[in-house]
GROMACS .gro file of C-alpha atoms in nm:
model
  159
    1MET     CA    1  -0.020   0.004   0.001
    2HIS     CA    2   0.099   0.342  -0.040
    3TYR     CA    3  -0.002   0.684   0.120
    4HIS     CA    4   0.009   1.047   0.045
    5VAL     CA    5   0.007   1.223   0.369
    6TYR     CA    6  -0.017   1.111   0.732
    7HIS     CA    7  -0.130   1.403   0.993
    8SER     CA    8  -0.060   1.285   1.343
    9VAL     CA    9  -0.274   1.590   1.481
   10ASP     CA   10  -0.594   1.659   1.263
   11VAL     CA   11  -0.905   1.842   1.358
   12VAL     CA   12  -1.099   1.843   1.014
   13ASN     CA   13  -1.132   1.500   0.926
   14GLY     CA   14  -1.382   1.367   1.193
   15LYS     CA   15  -1.491   1.463   1.517
   16GLY     CA   16  -1.233   1.586   1.769
   17THR     CA   17  -0.857   1.569   1.733
   18ARG     CA   18  -0.737   1.268   1.537
   19CYS     CA   19  -0.468   1.116   1.339
   20THR     CA   20  -0.559   1.102   0.981
   21LEU     CA   21  -0.397   0.875   0.697
   22PHE     CA   22  -0.465   0.963   0.330
   23VAL     CA   23  -0.392   0.632   0.137
   24SER     CA   24  -0.319   0.597  -0.243
   25GLY     CA   25  -0.546   0.417  -0.494
   26CYS     CA   26  -0.891   0.518  -0.603
   27GLU     CA   27  -1.077   0.374  -0.894
   28HIS     CA   28  -1.381   0.601  -0.887
   29ALA     CA   29  -1.223   0.890  -1.056
   30CYS     CA   30  -1.487   1.126  -0.930
   31LYS     CA   31  -1.528   1.435  -1.147
   32GLY     CA   32  -1.431   1.736  -0.919
   33CYS     CA   33  -1.231   1.525  -0.667
   34TYR     CA   34  -1.035   1.751  -0.443
   35ASN     CA   35  -0.756   1.476  -0.407
   36GLN     CA   36  -0.686   1.346  -0.748
   37SER     CA   37  -0.327   1.316  -0.677
   38THR     CA   38  -0.408   0.989  -0.468
   39TRP     CA   39  -0.579   0.809  -0.740
   40ARG     CA   40  -0.275   0.601  -0.851
   41VAL     CA   41  -0.206   0.298  -0.624
   42ASP     CA   42   0.157   0.366  -0.650
   43SER     CA   43   0.177   0.736  -0.594
   44GLY     CA   44   0.290   0.895  -0.275
   45HIS     CA   45   0.513   0.704  -0.020
   46GLU     CA   46   0.530   0.342   0.064
   47TYR     CA   47   0.345   0.253   0.373
   48THR     CA   48   0.561   0.082   0.615
   49GLN     CA   49   0.563  -0.102   0.954
   50ALA     CA   50   0.743   0.198   1.091
   51LEU     CA   51   0.462   0.435   0.991
   52GLU     CA   52   0.194   0.182   1.140
   53ASP     CA   53   0.382   0.175   1.466
   54ARG     CA   54   0.387   0.562   1.466
   55ILE     CA   55   0.021   0.593   1.403
   56ILE     CA   56  -0.034   0.341   1.721
   57ALA     CA   57   0.203   0.533   1.920
   58ASP     CA   58   0.043   0.864   1.825
   59LEU     CA   59  -0.316   0.737   1.915
   60GLN     CA   60  -0.175   0.611   2.264
   61ASP     CA   61   0.012   0.966   2.327
   62THR     CA   62  -0.136   1.111   2.620
   63ARG     CA   63   0.021   1.451   2.574
   64ILE     CA   64  -0.211   1.519   2.269
   65ALA     CA   65  -0.522   1.327   2.318
   66ARG     CA   66  -0.655   1.193   1.990
   67LYS     CA   67  -1.016   1.066   1.978
   68GLY     CA   68  -0.928   0.843   1.704
   69LEU     CA   69  -0.800   0.751   1.341
   70SER     CA   70  -0.957   0.871   1.027
   71LEU     CA   71  -0.893   0.704   0.696
   72SER     CA   72  -0.931   0.877   0.352
   73GLY     CA   73  -0.761   0.897   0.038
   74GLY     CA   74  -0.778   0.769  -0.230
   75ASP     CA   75  -0.995   0.507  -0.115
   76PRO     CA   76  -0.906   0.297   0.208
   77LEU     CA   77  -1.124   0.012   0.047
   78HIS     CA   78  -0.951   0.009  -0.299
   79PRO     CA   79  -0.849  -0.369  -0.342
   80ALA     CA   80  -0.474  -0.264  -0.340
   81ASN     CA   81  -0.539  -0.116   0.020
   82VAL     CA   82  -0.738  -0.394   0.183
   83ASP     CA   83  -0.474  -0.604   0.351
   84ALA     CA   84  -0.271  -0.317   0.506
   85VAL     CA   85  -0.588  -0.123   0.631
   86LEU     CA   86  -0.743  -0.436   0.767
   87LYS     CA   87  -0.414  -0.496   0.967
   88LEU     CA   88  -0.411  -0.125   1.080
   89VAL     CA   89  -0.776  -0.117   1.203
   90LYS     CA   90  -0.733  -0.454   1.397
   91ARG     CA   91  -0.423  -0.306   1.574
   92VAL     CA   92  -0.606   0.011   1.655
   93LYS     CA   93  -0.914  -0.183   1.811
   94ALA     CA   94  -0.666  -0.413   1.991
   95GLU     CA   95  -0.415  -0.156   2.114
   96CYS     CA   96  -0.575   0.174   2.135
   97ALA     CA   97  -0.889   0.138   2.388
   98GLY     CA   98  -1.142   0.396   2.346
   99LYS     CA   99  -1.027   0.529   2.011
  100ASP     CA  100  -1.282   0.551   1.708
  101ILE     CA  101  -1.223   0.469   1.344
  102TRP     CA  102  -1.380   0.693   1.074
  103LEU     CA  103  -1.337   0.588   0.718
  104TRP     CA  104  -1.433   0.734   0.373
  105THR     CA  105  -1.501   0.538   0.064
  106GLY     CA  106  -1.644   0.590  -0.277
  107TYR     CA  107  -1.804   0.240  -0.246
  108LEU     CA  108  -2.153   0.187  -0.118
  109VAL     CA  109  -2.224  -0.041   0.183
  110ASN     CA  110  -2.414  -0.292  -0.025
  111GLU     CA  111  -2.138  -0.299  -0.283
  112LEU     CA  112  -1.857  -0.416  -0.061
  113SER     CA  113  -1.654  -0.743  -0.111
  114ALA     CA  114  -1.608  -0.967   0.201
  115GLU     CA  115  -1.251  -0.845   0.241
  116GLN     CA  116  -1.387  -0.463   0.243
  117GLN     CA  117  -1.655  -0.558   0.487
  118ALA     CA  118  -1.403  -0.718   0.734
  119ILE     CA  119  -1.266  -0.352   0.743
  120VAL     CA  120  -1.605  -0.187   0.782
  121ASP     CA  121  -1.667  -0.420   1.072
  122LYS     CA  122  -1.391  -0.256   1.257
  123VAL     CA  123  -1.485   0.083   1.183
  124ASP     CA  124  -1.714   0.323   1.390
  125VAL     CA  125  -1.815   0.574   1.134
  126LEU     CA  126  -1.835   0.528   0.773
  127VAL     CA  127  -1.902   0.782   0.502
  128ASP     CA  128  -1.983   0.606   0.163
  129GLY     CA  129  -2.057   0.694  -0.193
  130LYS     CA  130  -1.872   0.849  -0.485
  131PHE     CA  131  -1.850   1.237  -0.467
  132GLU     CA  132  -2.081   1.375  -0.718
  133GLN     CA  133  -1.987   1.731  -0.836
  134ALA     CA  134  -2.346   1.813  -0.911
  135LEU     CA  135  -2.450   1.751  -0.560
  136TYR     CA  136  -2.163   1.942  -0.391
  137ASP     CA  137  -2.272   2.124  -0.088
  138PRO     CA  138  -2.001   2.310   0.118
  139SER     CA  139  -2.235   2.325   0.420
  140LEU     CA  140  -2.257   1.956   0.471
  141LYS     CA  141  -2.057   1.807   0.770
  142TRP     CA  142  -1.795   1.522   0.707
  143ARG     CA  143  -1.909   1.496   0.338
  144GLY     CA  144  -1.864   1.678   0.003
  145SER     CA  145  -2.187   1.590  -0.173
  146SER     CA  146  -2.531   1.527  -0.069
  147ASN     CA  147  -2.550   1.164  -0.205
  148GLN     CA  148  -2.289   1.047   0.033
  149ARG     CA  149  -2.414   0.888   0.351
  150ILE     CA  150  -2.282   0.896   0.697
  151HIS     CA  151  -2.319   0.556   0.881
  152CYS     CA  152  -2.270   0.550   1.260
  153LEU     CA  153  -2.188   0.208   1.310
  154THR     CA  154  -2.103   0.208   1.674
  155GLU     CA  155  -2.359   0.312   1.942
  156GLY     CA  156  -2.235   0.625   2.153
  157VAL     CA  157  -1.989   0.740   1.882
  158GLU     CA  158  -2.040   1.116   1.837
  159ILE     CA  159  -2.063   1.251   1.467
   0.00000   0.00000   0.00000
């Protein structure tokens, strides 16, 4: 897997202060996408064990309390990303008690493969659906177009 950028402290991509990873690889090619540089699966930087360990350490850091991890891109559920993203979300759930996981994908919930669903099963908030430029609405919270849906998958998680 490749990624474009990792923010160890982010207050824009989900509720509260978070760690955010923008992965590479997206097959949706949405017209008007603000992050087209992430479409190629080999763009950006190689995702490494060292980065994964840093994400876990950042989530555990008590000096800057983070509410959780946000995964965006590109598309974290792109087939090229599934193995690494599943490993990461499993680690977050096992090693970072009380941290939530938010994930943005262009796929719809009812379109997911078994491998993609295994990731979503570990996610607390899922934003699904392709960005539709004709439905763009800057007043929307956590999404860019009105067709995209926010799924709160864990009771008690604030969105």
